[in-house]
């Protein structure tokens, strides 16, 4: 008989756990997410870095220190298996004054302690060889070649597609309201869509992990949101080749300057601690954005005019009591595993967290995991017309003329790309058609015009493929419907 596992939260941690647990034939895995699509919580808005593992003090934060470097190594394999957009461009932690080298020496030593390979200090000449347009104030840096960048939501989507292909069941738009515990053992979760039976409940609920834990009677930690704000520039603005950090201070890692995976210069984040009740506060502030701008100028003085900004946004990180990841089977409630407080470097650590959880199921819960004979580690990336060579594009259009119709002109996204995205949305159980679901799979609406041109056509395609009226298509799930109804009903003489 199979052991039933319910994972609460389909962010980068929950999705990674689902993928790893899909390897085992004696587990029946359910992935539960309250949002209409996967990866829309903490995983959606961050710096998208695969960190090097030099930053976390193993004495203060042993779980972060251990899992960050393991996660980095695993991502090098996972991005290939799952065809996730990525770049391994390395990071420079830049020294602007002589005393910065004291801090860089400490980071170098900590990195070696944590098992980070190939780190070294570089002088002024080499730093400009690695990043020619860096501020002229730079006098050297710590060079960490294993740092990289990925698309965080494309990564979550890839993980979930692969997990579903290997038998995981998704439950989207499903909010957990109660955890059923009998005689000190987990029995399942009560949701807005009914009861889901489970022998093991894994709490990977991001900002809400403390609330989920309290439903099981576990209340020794609290999660408060830490807000970070960002600017993104048009893709014709040159950005750095490397990920650029200032030398950290006791208060902050500082403002990062990077070229994100789609080729846009991005600066941020700052860090503002919010009270626990502000878990949905994604508002940007004038003061916060100015702080980011001024911080970025110290490393990248040639910031473009603000007319080149295409978007500002904020993300929230789940800061736990004590600062370290909380990953453990809770003794008071058999079958309840916390994966809580997954703040930075959570994205980096996610694959290692997933393996850690599999180890907990075997070692702490005593369930022997039996590997499937035919587990498939591979998943193909969605077709992107803008990445095709001319001969490939011609071939694609011959096979399917929809690839010849460009819907998003900023990013050269075709109707064929969008139709494939919609198919993939349905494959993982997306029930409510939304423009954001298409955006995160295709890059449509993320260019200079931010969807002003292509959004109406995307809405038409979603309405047709989901069999709903266009005004019922949403921007990002129920409550964000694009229209108010059929405004021509009166013209046709119908009652409104």
CSV table of C-alpha atoms in Angstrom, one decimal:
chain,number,residue,atom,x,y,z
A,1,UNK,CA,0.0,0.0,0.0
A,2,UNK,CA,1.3,3.5,-0.9
A,3,UNK,CA,2.1,6.1,1.7
A,4,UNK,CA,0.1,9.3,0.9
A,5,UNK,CA,2.1,12.5,1.0
A,6,UNK,CA,0.5,16.0,0.9
A,7,UNK,CA,2.9,18.9,0.1
A,8,UNK,CA,1.5,22.3,1.0
A,9,UNK,CA,2.9,25.0,-1.3
A,10,UNK,CA,3.9,24.8,-5.0
A,11,UNK,CA,6.8,27.2,-4.8
A,12,UNK,CA,10.4,26.3,-5.5
A,13,UNK,CA,10.7,24.2,-2.3
A,14,UNK,CA,7.4,22.4,-2.7
A,15,UNK,CA,7.9,21.7,-6.4
A,16,UNK,CA,11.5,20.4,-5.8
A,17,UNK,CA,10.2,18.1,-3.1
A,18,UNK,CA,7.4,16.9,-5.4
A,19,UNK,CA,9.9,16.1,-8.1
A,20,UNK,CA,12.2,14.1,-5.8
A,21,UNK,CA,9.4,12.2,-4.2
A,22,UNK,CA,7.9,11.3,-7.6
A,23,UNK,CA,10.9,8.9,-7.9
A,24,UNK,CA,9.4,6.5,-5.4
A,25,UNK,CA,6.8,3.9,-6.3
A,26,UNK,CA,5.6,3.5,-2.7
A,27,UNK,CA,4.5,7.2,-2.4
A,28,UNK,CA,1.4,8.8,-3.7
A,29,UNK,CA,2.2,12.5,-3.9
A,30,UNK,CA,-0.2,15.4,-3.8
A,31,UNK,CA,1.0,19.0,-4.4
A,32,UNK,CA,-1.5,21.6,-2.9
A,33,UNK,CA,-1.4,25.3,-3.9
A,34,UNK,CA,-3.9,28.0,-3.1
A,35,UNK,CA,-3.0,30.2,-6.1
A,36,UNK,CA,-4.3,29.5,-9.6
A,37,UNK,CA,-0.8,28.5,-10.9
A,38,UNK,CA,2.5,27.3,-9.5
A,39,UNK,CA,5.3,29.6,-8.3
A,40,UNK,CA,3.2,32.6,-7.6
A,41,UNK,CA,4.3,33.2,-4.0
A,42,UNK,CA,7.8,33.9,-2.6
A,43,UNK,CA,9.3,32.2,-5.7
A,44,UNK,CA,7.9,34.8,-8.1
A,45,UNK,CA,9.8,37.9,-7.1
A,46,UNK,CA,13.5,37.7,-6.2
A,47,UNK,CA,17.0,38.2,-7.6
A,48,UNK,CA,16.9,34.7,-9.3
A,49,UNK,CA,20.5,33.9,-8.2
A,50,UNK,CA,22.0,30.5,-7.7
A,51,UNK,CA,24.3,31.6,-4.8
A,52,UNK,CA,27.8,30.3,-4.3
A,53,UNK,CA,27.5,29.2,-0.7
A,54,UNK,CA,30.2,31.5,0.8
A,55,UNK,CA,27.8,33.8,2.7
A,56,UNK,CA,26.1,31.6,5.4
A,57,UNK,CA,27.9,31.1,8.7
A,58,UNK,CA,27.9,27.3,9.4
A,59,UNK,CA,27.9,28.0,13.2
A,60,UNK,CA,25.0,30.4,13.1
A,61,UNK,CA,23.0,28.9,10.2
A,62,UNK,CA,24.1,25.3,9.8
A,63,UNK,CA,21.2,24.3,7.6
A,64,UNK,CA,21.6,27.2,5.2
A,65,UNK,CA,25.4,26.7,5.0
A,66,UNK,CA,25.0,22.9,4.3
A,67,UNK,CA,22.2,23.1,1.8
A,68,UNK,CA,23.2,26.2,-0.3
A,69,UNK,CA,26.4,24.6,-1.7
A,70,UNK,CA,24.7,21.2,-2.2
A,71,UNK,CA,21.8,23.0,-4.0
A,72,UNK,CA,24.2,24.9,-6.3
A,73,UNK,CA,25.8,21.6,-7.3
A,74,UNK,CA,22.4,20.0,-8.0
A,75,UNK,CA,21.1,22.9,-10.0
A,76,UNK,CA,24.0,22.4,-12.4
A,77,UNK,CA,22.5,19.0,-13.2
A,78,UNK,CA,18.8,19.9,-12.9
A,79,UNK,CA,18.9,22.8,-15.4
A,80,UNK,CA,20.2,20.4,-18.0
A,81,UNK,CA,17.6,17.6,-17.3
A,82,UNK,CA,14.7,20.0,-17.2
A,83,UNK,CA,15.9,22.5,-19.8
A,84,UNK,CA,15.5,25.5,-17.5
A,85,UNK,CA,16.8,28.9,-18.7
A,86,UNK,CA,20.1,29.6,-16.9
A,87,UNK,CA,23.5,31.2,-17.1
A,88,UNK,CA,26.6,30.4,-15.0
A,89,UNK,CA,28.3,33.8,-15.1
A,90,UNK,CA,29.9,34.0,-11.7
A,91,UNK,CA,29.8,36.8,-9.1
A,92,UNK,CA,32.1,39.5,-8.0
A,93,UNK,CA,31.9,40.9,-4.5
A,94,UNK,CA,33.5,44.2,-5.1
A,95,UNK,CA,35.9,46.1,-2.8
A,96,UNK,CA,35.7,49.9,-3.0
A,97,UNK,CA,38.1,50.6,-0.2
A,98,UNK,CA,41.1,48.8,1.4
A,99,UNK,CA,39.2,47.8,4.6
A,100,UNK,CA,36.7,45.9,2.4
A,101,UNK,CA,39.4,43.2,1.9
A,102,UNK,CA,39.1,42.3,5.6
A,103,UNK,CA,35.5,41.3,5.0
A,104,UNK,CA,36.3,39.6,1.7
A,105,UNK,CA,39.0,37.5,3.4
A,106,UNK,CA,36.3,36.4,6.0
A,107,UNK,CA,34.0,35.4,3.1
A,108,UNK,CA,36.7,33.5,1.3
A,109,UNK,CA,37.5,31.6,4.5
A,110,UNK,CA,33.8,30.9,5.2
A,111,UNK,CA,33.4,29.7,1.6
A,112,UNK,CA,36.3,27.3,1.9
A,113,UNK,CA,34.8,26.0,5.2
A,114,UNK,CA,31.4,25.4,3.4
A,115,UNK,CA,33.1,23.6,0.5
A,116,UNK,CA,32.9,26.3,-2.2
A,117,UNK,CA,35.4,25.6,-5.0
A,118,UNK,CA,37.4,28.0,-7.1
A,119,UNK,CA,36.8,31.1,-5.1
A,120,UNK,CA,39.7,33.7,-5.1
A,121,UNK,CA,40.5,37.3,-4.5
A,122,UNK,CA,41.3,39.3,-7.6
A,123,UNK,CA,43.2,42.6,-8.0
A,124,UNK,CA,42.1,45.8,-9.8
A,125,UNK,CA,43.4,44.7,-13.2
A,126,UNK,CA,41.7,41.3,-13.1
A,127,UNK,CA,38.4,42.8,-11.8
A,128,UNK,CA,38.1,45.0,-14.9
A,129,UNK,CA,39.0,42.1,-17.1
A,130,UNK,CA,36.1,40.2,-15.6
A,131,UNK,CA,33.7,43.2,-15.7
A,132,UNK,CA,34.9,46.0,-17.9
A,133,UNK,CA,32.2,48.6,-17.1
A,134,UNK,CA,32.4,48.3,-13.3
A,135,UNK,CA,32.8,51.5,-11.3
A,136,UNK,CA,36.3,53.0,-11.6
A,137,UNK,CA,36.3,53.1,-7.8
A,138,UNK,CA,36.7,49.3,-7.6
A,139,UNK,CA,40.1,48.2,-6.3
A,140,UNK,CA,39.5,44.4,-6.4
A,141,UNK,CA,36.9,41.7,-5.6
A,142,UNK,CA,36.2,38.2,-4.4
A,143,UNK,CA,35.5,36.1,-7.6
A,144,UNK,CA,33.0,33.2,-7.2
A,145,UNK,CA,32.7,31.4,-10.6
A,146,UNK,CA,30.0,28.9,-9.5
A,147,UNK,CA,27.3,31.6,-9.1
A,148,UNK,CA,24.6,31.6,-11.7
A,149,UNK,CA,21.1,32.8,-12.5
A,150,UNK,CA,17.9,31.0,-13.5
A,151,UNK,CA,14.3,32.0,-14.3
A,152,UNK,CA,12.6,31.2,-10.9
A,153,UNK,CA,9.1,30.7,-12.2
A,154,UNK,CA,10.2,28.8,-15.3
A,155,UNK,CA,12.1,26.6,-12.9
A,156,UNK,CA,9.0,25.9,-10.7
A,157,UNK,CA,6.9,25.2,-13.9
A,158,UNK,CA,9.6,22.8,-15.1
A,159,UNK,CA,9.8,21.0,-11.8
A,160,UNK,CA,6.0,20.6,-11.6
A,161,UNK,CA,5.6,19.5,-15.2
A,162,UNK,CA,8.2,16.8,-14.6
A,163,UNK,CA,6.6,15.8,-11.3
A,164,UNK,CA,3.2,15.5,-12.9
A,165,UNK,CA,4.7,13.5,-15.8
A,166,UNK,CA,6.0,11.1,-13.0
A,167,UNK,CA,2.6,10.7,-11.3
A,168,UNK,CA,2.3,13.6,-8.9
A,169,UNK,CA,-1.3,15.0,-8.5
A,170,UNK,CA,-1.7,18.8,-8.3
A,171,UNK,CA,-4.5,20.6,-6.5
A,172,UNK,CA,-4.5,24.3,-7.6
A,173,UNK,CA,-6.8,26.9,-6.1
A,174,UNK,CA,-6.9,24.7,-3.1
A,175,UNK,CA,-6.4,26.4,0.3
A,176,UNK,CA,-5.6,24.3,3.4
A,177,UNK,CA,-7.9,25.3,6.2
A,178,UNK,CA,-7.2,22.6,8.8
A,179,UNK,CA,-4.8,19.8,9.4
A,180,UNK,CA,-6.4,16.6,10.8
A,181,UNK,CA,-4.4,15.0,13.6
A,182,UNK,CA,-5.6,12.0,15.5
A,183,UNK,CA,-3.7,10.3,18.4
A,184,UNK,CA,-0.6,12.4,17.6
A,185,UNK,CA,-0.5,11.3,13.9
A,186,UNK,CA,-1.3,13.2,10.7
A,187,UNK,CA,-4.5,12.0,8.9
A,188,UNK,CA,-4.8,14.6,6.1
A,189,UNK,CA,-5.8,18.2,5.3
A,190,UNK,CA,-9.1,19.9,5.1
A,191,UNK,CA,-9.3,22.4,2.2
A,192,UNK,CA,-11.8,24.6,0.4
A,193,UNK,CA,-12.2,21.8,-2.1
A,194,UNK,CA,-12.7,19.0,0.5
A,195,UNK,CA,-10.6,16.6,2.5
A,196,UNK,CA,-7.3,15.2,1.2
A,197,UNK,CA,-6.1,12.1,3.0
A,198,UNK,CA,-2.4,12.0,3.9
A,199,UNK,CA,0.0,10.0,6.1
A,200,UNK,CA,2.7,12.7,5.7
A,201,UNK,CA,2.1,16.4,5.5
A,202,UNK,CA,5.0,18.6,4.3
A,203,UNK,CA,4.7,22.2,5.1
A,204,UNK,CA,6.4,24.2,2.3
A,205,UNK,CA,3.9,27.1,2.6
A,206,UNK,CA,6.4,30.0,2.3
A,207,UNK,CA,5.2,33.1,4.2
A,208,UNK,CA,2.3,31.1,5.6
A,209,UNK,CA,4.4,28.2,7.0
A,210,UNK,CA,3.9,29.4,10.6
A,211,UNK,CA,0.1,29.4,10.2
A,212,UNK,CA,0.1,25.9,8.7
A,213,UNK,CA,2.3,24.7,11.5
A,214,UNK,CA,-0.1,26.1,14.1
A,215,UNK,CA,-2.9,24.1,12.5
A,216,UNK,CA,-1.0,21.0,13.5
A,217,UNK,CA,-0.4,22.4,17.0
A,218,UNK,CA,3.2,23.5,16.4
A,219,UNK,CA,3.9,27.1,17.4
A,220,UNK,CA,7.6,27.5,18.3
A,221,UNK,CA,8.4,29.8,15.3
A,222,UNK,CA,7.0,32.8,13.5
A,223,UNK,CA,7.5,34.0,9.9
A,224,UNK,CA,7.7,37.7,9.2
A,225,UNK,CA,8.0,39.1,5.7
A,226,UNK,CA,11.1,40.9,4.6
A,227,UNK,CA,10.4,43.1,1.6
A,228,UNK,CA,12.9,43.8,-1.2
A,229,UNK,CA,12.4,46.3,-4.1
A,230,UNK,CA,13.7,46.2,-7.6
A,231,UNK,CA,14.0,48.1,-10.9
A,232,UNK,CA,14.1,46.5,-14.3
A,233,UNK,CA,15.2,48.2,-17.5
A,234,UNK,CA,14.5,47.8,-21.1
A,235,UNK,CA,16.6,45.1,-22.9
A,236,UNK,CA,18.5,47.6,-25.0
A,237,UNK,CA,20.2,48.9,-21.8
A,238,UNK,CA,23.6,47.3,-21.3
A,239,UNK,CA,24.1,45.4,-18.0
A,240,UNK,CA,27.0,43.6,-16.4
A,241,UNK,CA,28.3,40.2,-17.6
A,242,UNK,CA,28.7,39.1,-13.9
A,243,UNK,CA,26.5,39.3,-10.8
A,244,UNK,CA,27.8,42.3,-8.9
A,245,UNK,CA,27.6,42.5,-5.1
A,246,UNK,CA,29.1,45.3,-2.9
A,247,UNK,CA,31.2,44.1,0.1
A,248,UNK,CA,28.5,43.3,2.7
A,249,UNK,CA,28.1,45.2,5.9
A,250,UNK,CA,26.8,43.8,9.2
A,251,UNK,CA,23.4,45.2,8.3
A,252,UNK,CA,23.1,44.2,4.6
A,253,UNK,CA,24.4,42.3,1.7
A,254,UNK,CA,23.9,45.5,-0.3
A,255,UNK,CA,22.2,46.2,-3.6
A,256,UNK,CA,22.9,43.7,-6.4
A,257,UNK,CA,23.4,44.7,-10.0
A,258,UNK,CA,22.8,42.0,-12.6
A,259,UNK,CA,21.6,41.2,-16.1
A,260,UNK,CA,18.7,38.9,-15.5
A,261,UNK,CA,18.1,35.8,-17.6
A,262,UNK,CA,16.0,37.6,-20.3
A,263,UNK,CA,18.7,40.2,-20.9
A,264,UNK,CA,17.3,43.0,-18.8
A,265,UNK,CA,19.5,45.1,-16.4
A,266,UNK,CA,18.0,44.6,-12.9
A,267,UNK,CA,19.0,46.3,-9.6
A,268,UNK,CA,17.9,45.5,-6.1
A,269,UNK,CA,16.9,44.5,-3.5
A,270,UNK,CA,16.9,46.5,-0.4
A,271,UNK,CA,15.6,44.9,2.8
A,272,UNK,CA,12.7,46.1,4.9
A,273,UNK,CA,11.3,44.0,7.8
A,274,UNK,CA,7.5,44.0,7.9
A,275,UNK,CA,5.2,42.8,10.7
A,276,UNK,CA,3.9,39.2,10.5
A,277,UNK,CA,0.5,40.4,9.4
A,278,UNK,CA,1.8,42.1,6.2
A,279,UNK,CA,2.4,38.9,4.3
A,280,UNK,CA,0.7,40.3,1.2
A,281,UNK,CA,2.4,43.8,1.2
A,282,UNK,CA,4.0,43.9,-2.2
A,283,UNK,CA,3.8,47.7,-2.6
A,284,UNK,CA,6.9,49.5,-3.8
A,285,UNK,CA,7.8,52.8,-2.0
A,286,UNK,CA,9.5,55.9,-3.3
A,287,UNK,CA,12.1,55.8,-0.5
A,288,UNK,CA,12.8,52.1,-1.0
A,289,UNK,CA,13.3,52.5,-4.7
A,290,UNK,CA,15.6,55.5,-4.3
A,291,UNK,CA,17.7,53.5,-1.8
A,292,UNK,CA,18.1,50.8,-4.4
A,293,UNK,CA,19.0,53.3,-7.2
A,294,UNK,CA,21.6,55.0,-5.0
A,295,UNK,CA,23.1,51.7,-3.9
A,296,UNK,CA,23.3,50.4,-7.5
A,297,UNK,CA,25.1,53.5,-8.7
A,298,UNK,CA,28.0,52.7,-6.4
A,299,UNK,CA,28.8,49.6,-8.5
A,300,UNK,CA,27.3,50.6,-11.9
A,301,UNK,CA,27.5,54.4,-12.2
A,302,UNK,CA,26.2,54.5,-15.8
A,303,UNK,CA,22.6,53.7,-14.8
A,304,UNK,CA,20.4,54.7,-17.7
A,305,UNK,CA,17.8,57.5,-17.6
A,306,UNK,CA,14.6,56.6,-15.8
A,307,UNK,CA,12.7,56.6,-19.1
A,308,UNK,CA,14.4,53.3,-19.7
A,309,UNK,CA,12.7,51.6,-16.7
A,310,UNK,CA,10.0,49.2,-17.8
A,311,UNK,CA,9.0,47.9,-14.3
A,312,UNK,CA,9.5,48.2,-10.6
A,313,UNK,CA,8.4,45.5,-8.3
A,314,UNK,CA,8.7,44.1,-4.7
A,315,UNK,CA,9.2,40.6,-3.4
A,316,UNK,CA,8.8,39.2,0.1
A,317,UNK,CA,11.2,36.7,1.8
A,318,UNK,CA,10.0,34.5,4.7
A,319,UNK,CA,12.2,35.4,7.6
A,320,UNK,CA,12.0,32.8,10.4
A,321,UNK,CA,12.6,33.0,14.1
A,322,UNK,CA,16.3,32.3,14.5
A,323,UNK,CA,17.2,33.0,10.8
A,324,UNK,CA,18.0,29.4,9.8
A,325,UNK,CA,15.9,27.1,7.6
A,326,UNK,CA,13.5,24.9,9.7
A,327,UNK,CA,13.5,21.5,8.1
A,328,UNK,CA,12.5,18.6,10.4
A,329,UNK,CA,10.0,16.0,11.2
A,330,UNK,CA,8.1,17.3,14.3
A,331,UNK,CA,8.1,14.8,17.1
A,332,UNK,CA,4.8,15.9,18.7
A,333,UNK,CA,2.9,15.2,15.5
A,334,UNK,CA,4.0,12.0,13.6
A,335,UNK,CA,4.1,12.6,9.8
A,336,UNK,CA,4.3,16.4,9.9
A,337,UNK,CA,7.4,17.8,8.3
A,338,UNK,CA,8.2,21.5,8.4
A,339,UNK,CA,10.1,23.1,5.5
A,340,UNK,CA,9.7,26.6,6.8
A,341,UNK,CA,11.6,29.9,6.8
A,342,UNK,CA,13.1,29.2,3.4
A,343,UNK,CA,14.5,32.7,2.9
A,344,UNK,CA,17.6,33.4,0.8
A,345,UNK,CA,19.4,31.2,-0.3
A,346,UNK,CA,16.2,29.2,-0.6
A,347,UNK,CA,16.1,29.2,-4.4
A,348,UNK,CA,19.6,27.8,-4.5
A,349,UNK,CA,19.0,25.3,-1.8
A,350,UNK,CA,15.7,23.9,-3.1
A,351,UNK,CA,17.1,20.7,-4.8
A,352,UNK,CA,19.1,19.9,-1.6
A,353,UNK,CA,16.1,20.7,0.6
A,354,UNK,CA,14.1,18.1,-1.5
A,355,UNK,CA,16.7,15.4,-0.9
A,356,UNK,CA,16.9,16.4,2.8
A,357,UNK,CA,13.1,15.8,3.0
A,358,UNK,CA,13.4,12.4,1.3
A,359,UNK,CA,16.1,11.5,3.9
A,360,UNK,CA,13.8,12.6,6.8
A,361,UNK,CA,11.0,10.4,5.5
A,362,UNK,CA,13.4,7.4,5.5
A,363,UNK,CA,15.4,8.1,8.6
A,364,UNK,CA,13.0,10.0,11.0
A,365,UNK,CA,9.7,8.4,9.9
A,366,UNK,CA,11.2,5.0,9.1
A,367,UNK,CA,9.6,4.6,5.7
A,368,UNK,CA,11.8,2.8,3.3
A,369,UNK,CA,11.6,4.5,-0.1
A,370,UNK,CA,11.6,2.2,-3.2
A,371,UNK,CA,12.7,3.8,-6.4
A,372,UNK,CA,10.6,3.4,-9.6
A,373,UNK,CA,12.2,1.4,-12.4
A,374,UNK,CA,11.1,3.9,-15.0
A,375,UNK,CA,11.3,7.4,-13.4
A,376,UNK,CA,11.8,10.1,-16.1
A,377,UNK,CA,14.2,12.9,-15.1
A,378,UNK,CA,13.8,14.8,-18.3
A,379,UNK,CA,11.4,17.5,-19.5
A,380,UNK,CA,11.5,19.6,-22.7
A,381,UNK,CA,11.5,23.4,-22.5
A,382,UNK,CA,8.5,25.1,-24.2
A,383,UNK,CA,9.1,26.3,-27.8
A,384,UNK,CA,10.3,29.9,-28.1
A,385,UNK,CA,9.9,31.3,-31.6
A,386,UNK,CA,12.4,34.1,-30.7
A,387,UNK,CA,15.1,31.6,-30.0
A,388,UNK,CA,14.8,29.8,-33.4
A,389,UNK,CA,17.3,30.1,-36.2
A,390,UNK,CA,15.7,31.3,-39.5
A,391,UNK,CA,15.6,27.7,-41.0
A,392,UNK,CA,14.0,26.4,-37.8
A,393,UNK,CA,11.4,29.1,-37.8
A,394,UNK,CA,10.5,28.3,-41.5
A,395,UNK,CA,10.2,24.6,-40.6
A,396,UNK,CA,8.0,25.4,-37.5
A,397,UNK,CA,5.7,27.6,-39.6
A,398,UNK,CA,5.3,25.0,-42.3
A,399,UNK,CA,4.2,22.4,-39.7
A,400,UNK,CA,2.0,24.8,-37.7
A,401,UNK,CA,1.1,28.2,-39.2
A,402,UNK,CA,0.4,29.6,-35.7
A,403,UNK,CA,4.2,30.0,-35.3
A,404,UNK,CA,4.0,32.5,-38.2
A,405,UNK,CA,1.7,34.9,-36.3
A,406,UNK,CA,3.6,37.2,-33.9
A,407,UNK,CA,1.5,38.2,-30.9
A,408,UNK,CA,4.1,39.9,-28.7
A,409,UNK,CA,6.2,42.1,-30.9
A,410,UNK,CA,8.6,43.3,-28.1
A,411,UNK,CA,9.8,39.7,-27.4
A,412,UNK,CA,8.8,38.0,-30.7
A,413,UNK,CA,6.4,35.6,-29.0
A,414,UNK,CA,4.2,33.7,-31.5
A,415,UNK,CA,0.7,32.4,-31.4
A,416,UNK,CA,2.2,28.9,-31.5
A,417,UNK,CA,4.2,29.6,-28.3
A,418,UNK,CA,1.1,30.8,-26.5
A,419,UNK,CA,-1.0,27.8,-27.6
A,420,UNK,CA,1.7,25.4,-26.4
A,421,UNK,CA,1.8,27.4,-23.0
A,422,UNK,CA,-1.9,26.9,-22.6
A,423,UNK,CA,-1.6,23.2,-23.3
A,424,UNK,CA,1.1,23.0,-20.6
A,425,UNK,CA,-1.1,25.0,-18.2
A,426,UNK,CA,-3.9,22.4,-18.6
A,427,UNK,CA,-1.4,19.5,-18.2
A,428,UNK,CA,-0.5,20.6,-14.6
A,429,UNK,CA,-4.1,21.4,-13.7
A,430,UNK,CA,-4.4,25.2,-14.2
A,431,UNK,CA,-8.2,25.8,-14.2
A,432,UNK,CA,-8.5,29.6,-14.3
A,433,UNK,CA,-7.1,31.1,-17.6
A,434,UNK,CA,-4.9,34.1,-16.7
A,435,UNK,CA,-2.5,36.3,-18.7
A,436,UNK,CA,0.2,35.9,-16.1
A,437,UNK,CA,0.2,32.1,-16.6
A,438,UNK,CA,1.0,32.8,-20.3
A,439,UNK,CA,3.5,35.5,-19.4
A,440,UNK,CA,5.6,33.3,-17.1
A,441,UNK,CA,5.8,30.6,-19.8
A,442,UNK,CA,6.4,32.6,-22.9
A,443,UNK,CA,7.8,36.1,-21.9
A,444,UNK,CA,4.8,37.7,-23.7
A,445,UNK,CA,3.9,41.1,-22.0
A,446,UNK,CA,7.3,41.4,-20.3
A,447,UNK,CA,8.9,43.7,-23.0
A,448,UNK,CA,9.0,47.4,-23.5
A,449,UNK,CA,5.2,47.9,-23.8
A,450,UNK,CA,4.4,45.6,-20.8
A,451,UNK,CA,1.5,44.0,-22.7
A,452,UNK,CA,-0.2,47.1,-24.1
A,453,UNK,CA,-0.1,45.6,-27.6
A,454,UNK,CA,-0.4,41.9,-27.1
A,455,UNK,CA,-2.7,41.4,-24.1
A,456,UNK,CA,-6.0,41.6,-26.1
A,457,UNK,CA,-4.8,38.8,-28.4
A,458,UNK,CA,-3.6,36.6,-25.5
A,459,UNK,CA,-7.0,37.1,-23.9
A,460,UNK,CA,-8.8,36.0,-27.1
A,461,UNK,CA,-6.6,32.8,-27.3
A,462,UNK,CA,-7.1,32.0,-23.6
A,463,UNK,CA,-10.9,32.5,-24.0
A,464,UNK,CA,-11.0,30.2,-27.1
A,465,UNK,CA,-8.9,27.5,-25.6
A,466,UNK,CA,-10.6,27.4,-22.2
A,467,UNK,CA,-14.1,27.8,-23.7
A,468,UNK,CA,-15.0,30.9,-21.7
A,469,UNK,CA,-16.1,34.5,-22.6
A,470,UNK,CA,-13.1,36.9,-23.0
A,471,UNK,CA,-14.2,39.0,-20.0
A,472,UNK,CA,-13.9,36.0,-17.8
A,473,UNK,CA,-10.2,35.7,-18.6
A,474,UNK,CA,-8.2,37.0,-15.6
A,475,UNK,CA,-4.9,38.8,-15.2
A,476,UNK,CA,-3.8,36.7,-12.2
A,477,UNK,CA,-6.7,34.5,-11.1
A,478,UNK,CA,-10.2,35.0,-9.8
A,479,UNK,CA,-10.9,38.6,-8.7
A,480,UNK,CA,-8.6,40.1,-11.5
A,481,UNK,CA,-11.0,39.5,-14.4
A,482,UNK,CA,-9.9,41.6,-17.5
A,483,UNK,CA,-13.4,42.9,-18.3
A,484,UNK,CA,-16.8,43.7,-16.7
A,485,UNK,CA,-18.9,41.8,-19.1
A,486,UNK,CA,-20.3,41.9,-22.6
A,487,UNK,CA,-20.7,45.7,-23.2
A,488,UNK,CA,-22.4,45.2,-26.6
A,489,UNK,CA,-25.4,43.3,-25.0
A,490,UNK,CA,-27.4,46.6,-24.9
A,491,UNK,CA,-26.6,47.4,-28.5
A,492,UNK,CA,-28.0,44.1,-29.5
A,493,UNK,CA,-31.2,44.9,-27.6
A,494,UNK,CA,-30.5,42.3,-24.9
A,495,UNK,CA,-31.0,42.9,-21.2
A,496,UNK,CA,-27.8,43.6,-19.3
